[in-house]
Coordinates of C-alpha atoms and ligand atoms in Angstrom, one line a residue:
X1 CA -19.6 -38.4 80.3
X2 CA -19.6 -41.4 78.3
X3 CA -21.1 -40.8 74.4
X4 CA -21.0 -43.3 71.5
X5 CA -22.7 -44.6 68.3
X6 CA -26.3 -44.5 69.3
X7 CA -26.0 -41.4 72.1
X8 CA -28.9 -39.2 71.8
X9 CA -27.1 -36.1 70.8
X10 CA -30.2 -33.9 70.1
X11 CA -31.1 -34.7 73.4
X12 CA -27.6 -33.9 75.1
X13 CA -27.8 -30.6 73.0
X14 CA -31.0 -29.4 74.1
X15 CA -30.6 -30.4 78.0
X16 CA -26.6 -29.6 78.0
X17 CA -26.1 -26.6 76.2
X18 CA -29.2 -24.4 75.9
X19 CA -27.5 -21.6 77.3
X20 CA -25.5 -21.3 74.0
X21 CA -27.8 -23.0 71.5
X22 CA -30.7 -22.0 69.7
X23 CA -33.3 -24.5 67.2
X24 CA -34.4 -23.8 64.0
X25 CA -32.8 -20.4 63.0
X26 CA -33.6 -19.3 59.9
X27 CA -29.4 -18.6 58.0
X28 CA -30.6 -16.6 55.1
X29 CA -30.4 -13.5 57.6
X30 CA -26.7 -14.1 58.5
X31 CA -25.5 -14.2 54.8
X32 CA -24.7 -11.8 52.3
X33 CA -26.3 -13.6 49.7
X34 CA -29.9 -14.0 51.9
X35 CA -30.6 -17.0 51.1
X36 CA -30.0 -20.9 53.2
X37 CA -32.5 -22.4 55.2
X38 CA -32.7 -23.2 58.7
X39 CA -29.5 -24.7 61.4
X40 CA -31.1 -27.7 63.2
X41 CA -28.6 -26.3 66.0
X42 CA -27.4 -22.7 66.0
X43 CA -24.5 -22.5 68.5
X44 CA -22.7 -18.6 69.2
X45 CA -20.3 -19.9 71.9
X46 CA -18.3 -16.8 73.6
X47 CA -16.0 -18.4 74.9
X48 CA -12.9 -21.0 73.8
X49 CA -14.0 -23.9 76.1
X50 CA -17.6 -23.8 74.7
X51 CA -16.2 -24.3 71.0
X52 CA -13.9 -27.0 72.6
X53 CA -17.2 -29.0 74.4
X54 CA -19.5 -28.4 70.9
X55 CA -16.9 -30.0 69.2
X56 CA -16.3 -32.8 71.7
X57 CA -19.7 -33.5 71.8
X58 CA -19.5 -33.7 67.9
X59 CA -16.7 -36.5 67.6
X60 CA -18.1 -38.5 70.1
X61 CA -21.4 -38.0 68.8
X62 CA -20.9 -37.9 65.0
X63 CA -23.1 -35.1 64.2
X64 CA -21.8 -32.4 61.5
X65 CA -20.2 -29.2 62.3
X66 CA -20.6 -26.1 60.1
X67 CA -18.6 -22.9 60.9
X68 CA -20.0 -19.8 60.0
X69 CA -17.7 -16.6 60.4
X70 CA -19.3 -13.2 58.6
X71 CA -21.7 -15.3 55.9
X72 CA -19.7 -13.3 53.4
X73 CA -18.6 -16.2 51.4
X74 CA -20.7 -18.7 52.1
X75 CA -23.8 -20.1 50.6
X76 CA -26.2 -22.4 52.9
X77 CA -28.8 -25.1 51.3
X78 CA -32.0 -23.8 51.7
X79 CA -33.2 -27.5 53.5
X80 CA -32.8 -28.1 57.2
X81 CA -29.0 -27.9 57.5
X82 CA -28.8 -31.1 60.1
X83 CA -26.7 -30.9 63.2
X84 CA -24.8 -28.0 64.5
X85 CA -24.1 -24.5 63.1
X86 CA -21.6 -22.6 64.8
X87 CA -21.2 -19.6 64.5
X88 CA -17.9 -17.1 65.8
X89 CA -20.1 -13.8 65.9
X90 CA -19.9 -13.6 69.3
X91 CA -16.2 -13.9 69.9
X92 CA -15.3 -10.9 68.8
X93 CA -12.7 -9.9 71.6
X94 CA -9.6 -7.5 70.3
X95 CA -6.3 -6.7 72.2
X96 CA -4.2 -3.8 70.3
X97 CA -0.5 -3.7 72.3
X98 CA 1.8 -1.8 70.4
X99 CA 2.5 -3.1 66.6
X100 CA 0.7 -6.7 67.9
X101 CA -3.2 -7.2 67.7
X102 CA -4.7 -10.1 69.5
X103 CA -8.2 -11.0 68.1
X104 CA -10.9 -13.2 68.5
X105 CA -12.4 -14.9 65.4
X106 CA -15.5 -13.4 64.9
X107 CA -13.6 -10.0 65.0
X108 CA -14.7 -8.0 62.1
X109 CA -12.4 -7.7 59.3
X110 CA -13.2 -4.2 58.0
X111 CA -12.8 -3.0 61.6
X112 CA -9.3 -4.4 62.3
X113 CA -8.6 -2.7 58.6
X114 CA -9.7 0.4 59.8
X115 CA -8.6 0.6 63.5
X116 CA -4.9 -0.3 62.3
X117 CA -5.3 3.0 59.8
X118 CA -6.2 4.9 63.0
X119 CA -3.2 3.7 64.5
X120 CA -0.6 4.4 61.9
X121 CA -0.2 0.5 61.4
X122 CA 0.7 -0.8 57.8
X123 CA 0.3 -4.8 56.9
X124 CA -3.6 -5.4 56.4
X125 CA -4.2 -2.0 53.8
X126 CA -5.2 -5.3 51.0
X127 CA -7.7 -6.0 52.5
X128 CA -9.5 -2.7 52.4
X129 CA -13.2 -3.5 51.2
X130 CA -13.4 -7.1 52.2
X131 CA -15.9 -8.1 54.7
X132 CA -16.3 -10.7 57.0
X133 CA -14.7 -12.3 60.1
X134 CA -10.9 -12.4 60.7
X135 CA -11.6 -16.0 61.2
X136 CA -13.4 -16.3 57.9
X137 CA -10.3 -14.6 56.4
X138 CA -7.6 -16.3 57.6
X139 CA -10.0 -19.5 56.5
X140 CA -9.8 -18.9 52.8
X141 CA -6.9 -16.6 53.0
X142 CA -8.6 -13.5 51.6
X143 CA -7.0 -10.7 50.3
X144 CA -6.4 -8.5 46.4
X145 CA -3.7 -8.5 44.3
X146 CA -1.3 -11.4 45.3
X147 CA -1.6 -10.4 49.3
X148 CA -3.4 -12.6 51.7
X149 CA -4.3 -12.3 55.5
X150 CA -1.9 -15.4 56.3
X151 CA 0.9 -13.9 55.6
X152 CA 0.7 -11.0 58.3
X153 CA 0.2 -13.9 61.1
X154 CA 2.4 -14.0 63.8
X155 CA 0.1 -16.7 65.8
X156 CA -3.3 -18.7 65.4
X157 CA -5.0 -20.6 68.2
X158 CA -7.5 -23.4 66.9
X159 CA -10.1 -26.3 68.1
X160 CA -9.4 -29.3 66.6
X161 CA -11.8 -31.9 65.6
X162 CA -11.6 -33.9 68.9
X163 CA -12.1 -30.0 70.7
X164 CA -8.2 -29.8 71.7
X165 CA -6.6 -27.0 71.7
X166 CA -3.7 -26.2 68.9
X167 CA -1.0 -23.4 68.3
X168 CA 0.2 -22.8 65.0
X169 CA 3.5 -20.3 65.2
X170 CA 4.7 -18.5 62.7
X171 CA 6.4 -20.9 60.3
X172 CA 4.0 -24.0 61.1
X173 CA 1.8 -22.8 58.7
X174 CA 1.5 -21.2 55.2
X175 CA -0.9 -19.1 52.5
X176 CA -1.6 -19.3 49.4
X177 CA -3.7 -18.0 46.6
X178 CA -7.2 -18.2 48.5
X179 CA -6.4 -20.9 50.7
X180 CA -4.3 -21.5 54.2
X181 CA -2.3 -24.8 54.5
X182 CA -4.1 -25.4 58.0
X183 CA -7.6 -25.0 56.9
X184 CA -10.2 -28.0 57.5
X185 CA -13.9 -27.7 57.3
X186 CA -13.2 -29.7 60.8
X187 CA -11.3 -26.9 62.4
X188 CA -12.2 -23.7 64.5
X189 CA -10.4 -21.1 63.9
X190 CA -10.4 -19.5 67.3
X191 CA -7.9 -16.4 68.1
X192 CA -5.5 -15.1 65.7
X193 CA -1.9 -12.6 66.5
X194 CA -1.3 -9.7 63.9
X195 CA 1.9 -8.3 63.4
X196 CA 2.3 -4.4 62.0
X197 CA 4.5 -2.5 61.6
X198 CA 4.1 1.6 62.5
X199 CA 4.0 3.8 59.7
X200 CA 3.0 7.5 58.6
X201 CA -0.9 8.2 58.1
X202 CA 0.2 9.2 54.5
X203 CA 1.6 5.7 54.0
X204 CA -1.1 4.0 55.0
X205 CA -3.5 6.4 53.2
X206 CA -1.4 5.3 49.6
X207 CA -1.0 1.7 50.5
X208 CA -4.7 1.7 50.9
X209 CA -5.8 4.1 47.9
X210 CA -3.7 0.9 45.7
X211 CA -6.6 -1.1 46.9
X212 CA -9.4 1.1 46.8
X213 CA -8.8 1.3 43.1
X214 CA -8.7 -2.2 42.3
X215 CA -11.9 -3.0 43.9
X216 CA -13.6 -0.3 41.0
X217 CA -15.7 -2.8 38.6
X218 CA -17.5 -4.8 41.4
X219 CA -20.9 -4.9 42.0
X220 CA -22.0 -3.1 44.9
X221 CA -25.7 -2.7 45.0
X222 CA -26.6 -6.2 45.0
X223 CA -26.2 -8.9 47.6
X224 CA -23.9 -11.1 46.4
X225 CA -21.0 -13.3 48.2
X226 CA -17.3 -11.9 46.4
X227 CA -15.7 -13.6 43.8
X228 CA -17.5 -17.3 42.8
X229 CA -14.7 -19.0 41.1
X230 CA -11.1 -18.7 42.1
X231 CA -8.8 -16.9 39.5
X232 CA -6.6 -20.0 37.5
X233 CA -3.3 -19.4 37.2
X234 CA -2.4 -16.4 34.4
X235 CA -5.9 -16.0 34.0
X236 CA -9.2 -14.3 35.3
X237 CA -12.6 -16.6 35.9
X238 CA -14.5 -13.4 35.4
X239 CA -12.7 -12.9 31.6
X240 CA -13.4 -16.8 31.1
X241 CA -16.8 -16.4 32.3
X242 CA -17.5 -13.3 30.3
X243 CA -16.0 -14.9 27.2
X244 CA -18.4 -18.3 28.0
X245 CA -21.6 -16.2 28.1
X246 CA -22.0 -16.6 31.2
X247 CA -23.4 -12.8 32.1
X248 CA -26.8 -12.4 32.5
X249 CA -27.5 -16.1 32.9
X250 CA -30.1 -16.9 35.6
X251 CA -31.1 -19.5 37.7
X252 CA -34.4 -18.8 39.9
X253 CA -33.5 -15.7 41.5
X254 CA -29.6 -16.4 40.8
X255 CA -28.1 -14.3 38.5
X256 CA -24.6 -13.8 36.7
X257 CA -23.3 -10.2 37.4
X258 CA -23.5 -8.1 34.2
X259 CA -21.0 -5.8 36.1
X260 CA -18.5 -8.9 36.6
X261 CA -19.3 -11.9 35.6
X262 CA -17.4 -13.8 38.6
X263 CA -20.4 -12.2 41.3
X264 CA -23.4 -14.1 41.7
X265 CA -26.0 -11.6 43.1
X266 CA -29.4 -12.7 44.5
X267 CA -31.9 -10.9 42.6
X268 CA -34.6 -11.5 44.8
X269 CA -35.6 -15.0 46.3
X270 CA -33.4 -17.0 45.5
X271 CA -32.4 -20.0 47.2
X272 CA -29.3 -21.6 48.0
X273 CA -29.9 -24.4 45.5
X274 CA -29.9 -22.0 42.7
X275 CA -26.8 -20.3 43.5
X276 CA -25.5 -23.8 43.6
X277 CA -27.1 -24.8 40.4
X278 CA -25.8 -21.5 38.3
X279 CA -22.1 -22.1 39.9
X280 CA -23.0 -25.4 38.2
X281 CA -24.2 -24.2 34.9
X282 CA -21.1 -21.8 34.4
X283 CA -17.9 -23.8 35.6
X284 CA -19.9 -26.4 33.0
X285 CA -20.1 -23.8 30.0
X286 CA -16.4 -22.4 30.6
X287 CA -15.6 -25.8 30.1
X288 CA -17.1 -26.5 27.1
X289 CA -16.0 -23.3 26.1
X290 CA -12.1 -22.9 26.8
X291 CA -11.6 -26.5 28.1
X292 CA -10.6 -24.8 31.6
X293 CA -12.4 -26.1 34.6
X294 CA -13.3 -23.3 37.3
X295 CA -12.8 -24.1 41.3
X296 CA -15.2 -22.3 43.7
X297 CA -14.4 -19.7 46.0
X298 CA -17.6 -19.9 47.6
X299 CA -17.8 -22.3 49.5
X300 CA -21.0 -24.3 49.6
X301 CA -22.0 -25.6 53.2
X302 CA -25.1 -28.5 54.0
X303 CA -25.8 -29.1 50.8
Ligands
LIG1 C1 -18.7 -7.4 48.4 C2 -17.7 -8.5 48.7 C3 -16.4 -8.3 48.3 C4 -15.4 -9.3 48.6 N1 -14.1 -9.1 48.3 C5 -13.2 -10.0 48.5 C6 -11.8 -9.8 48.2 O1 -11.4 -8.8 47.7 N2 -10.9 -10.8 48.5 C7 -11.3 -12.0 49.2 O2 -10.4 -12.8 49.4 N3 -12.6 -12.2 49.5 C8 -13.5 -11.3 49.2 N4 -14.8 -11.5 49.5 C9 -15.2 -12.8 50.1 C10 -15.3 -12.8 51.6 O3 -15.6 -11.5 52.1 C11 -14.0 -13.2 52.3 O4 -13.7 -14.5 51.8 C12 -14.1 -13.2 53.8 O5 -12.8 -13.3 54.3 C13 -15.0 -14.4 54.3 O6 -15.1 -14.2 55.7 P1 -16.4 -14.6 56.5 O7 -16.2 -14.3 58.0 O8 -17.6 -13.9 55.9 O9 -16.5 -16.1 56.3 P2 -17.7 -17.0 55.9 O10 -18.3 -16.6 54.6 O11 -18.7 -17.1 57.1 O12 -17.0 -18.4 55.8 C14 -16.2 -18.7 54.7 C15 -15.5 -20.0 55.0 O13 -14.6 -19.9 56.1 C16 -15.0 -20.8 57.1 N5 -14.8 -20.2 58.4 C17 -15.4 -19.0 58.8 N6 -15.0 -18.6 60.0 C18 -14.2 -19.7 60.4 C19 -13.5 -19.9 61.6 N7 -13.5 -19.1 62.7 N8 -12.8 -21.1 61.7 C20 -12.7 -21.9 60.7 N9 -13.4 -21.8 59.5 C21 -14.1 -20.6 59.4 C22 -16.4 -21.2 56.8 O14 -16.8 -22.5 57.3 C23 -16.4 -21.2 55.3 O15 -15.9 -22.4 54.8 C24 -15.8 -10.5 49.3 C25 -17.1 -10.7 49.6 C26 -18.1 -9.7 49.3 C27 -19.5 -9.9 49.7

């Protein structure tokens, strides 16, 4: 099929792909936070070749992308969010052999967490309490205390923009403090190899206690999205935001944590524009306030 500037996508969508595509859904449901407005195009492919067409479709095309793993860190505009949301909820296939987990993207975090306990398999206790996809975690490299889900990868398979299909082995790629050096708003994370390592139940019971505790001093009634700033280096955003003022302060139905300044919770009808307008307000009165300016951890999407 031949596409170009000027190709009716919206109609090639609706005639071509209606057996993985949806109009009009409402995101606020599929985020922590509640709150986004409606995909033009919802896609929940379940299978590697229908990323790999959705994306094809989308170069040739030119219409936006927007991956959506878990909605645990995420925060939607609450107008029509044009073109195609994709979502990985529905690959969600897992493989344990031995020591080596194969999983899908949409696999859920807290599950592989909680299977490899079962198994007596160490590597992945840090991430004890952290929701969301294994795609979205490899994404924005999640983790506590200095260890992050990139670092236990053996292999990860990926769509690129133009839907090909990559390998990244061990060594082709790296982590960092909240981020992973292969990440692209323009890449699909699609299947990802874990390596563990076999341990006694009492080992991984300690290992995970360590990060049980440090999760004490987080909000947990409230729907919020984690941590909204990234920490800077030899410092906290919550202390910085704390020390700015910034608790309490409201937007709409967006409201600072006064349990920890760095979570936004949704107090009740808010909208994606004021979650974006508070991040706003508070990176703008650290600023003023110790001259240090914030970067997001949540990452704002069809805005
Ligand atoms: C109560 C709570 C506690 C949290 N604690 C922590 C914590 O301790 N440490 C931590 O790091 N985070 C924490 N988070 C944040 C969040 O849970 C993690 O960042 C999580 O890994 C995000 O995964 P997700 O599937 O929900 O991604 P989403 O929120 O859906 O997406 C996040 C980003 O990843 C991209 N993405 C998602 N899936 C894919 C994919 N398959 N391919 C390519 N890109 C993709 C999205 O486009 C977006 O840019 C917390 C969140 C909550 C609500």
């Amino acid at each position: 099929m031949l596409f170009g500037v000027g190709i009716n996508w919206r109609e090639e969508l609706k005639s071509g792909y209606a057996h993985i595509l949806k109009e009009n859904v409402g995101l606020a449901a599929l985020l922590a936070l509640g709150v986004g407005g409606e995909a033009e195009f919802f896609a929940e492919p379940s299978s590697l070749d229908e990323v790999c067409e959705i994306f094809r479709l989308g170069i040739d095309a030119g219409f936006p992308i927007y991956i959506l793993g878990g909605g645990t860190n995420v925060v939607f505009s609450d107008r029509k969010v044009e073109g195609v949301t994709l979502s990985a909820r529905r690959l969600f296939r897992v493989c344990w052999d031995g020591e080596l987990l194969t999983a899908e993207a949409g696999a859920s975090m807290p599950m592989v967490v909680s299977e490899a306990a079962k198994r007596c398999l160490t590597g992945v206790e840090f991430a004890y309490g952290i929701p969301g996809s294994l795609g979205g975690a490899v994404a924005g490299n999640a983790g506590a205390l200095g260890r992050g889900v990139v670092d236990i990868l053996e292999e990860v398979t990926t769509v690129e923009r133009d839907g090909s299909v990559r390998k990244w082995r061990k060594g082709e790629f790296s982590g960092s403090y909240r981020s992973c050096s292969f990440f692209s708003p323009y890449r699909f994370i699609a299947e990802c190899k874990i390596k563990f390592q076999s341990a006694s139940i009492e080992d991984v019971k300690r290992e995970t206690e360590v990060f049980k505790k440090a999760r004490v001093g987080q909000p947990k009634k409230d729907r919020n999205a984690g941590c909204t700033f990234k920490n800077p280096v030899g410092d906290s955003a919550g202390r910085l935001l704390d020390i700015s003022g910034c608790k309490g302060l409201r937007v709409g139905g967006a409201v600072v944590s006064d349990v920890h300044a760095n979570f936004i919770i949704n107090s009740g009808g808010a909208s994606g524009e004021d979650i974006a307008e508070l991040i706003e307000l508070c990176r703008d009165m650290v600023f003023k306030k110790t001259g240090v300016c914030l970067e997001n951890e949540i990452k704002l999407l069809g805005f």
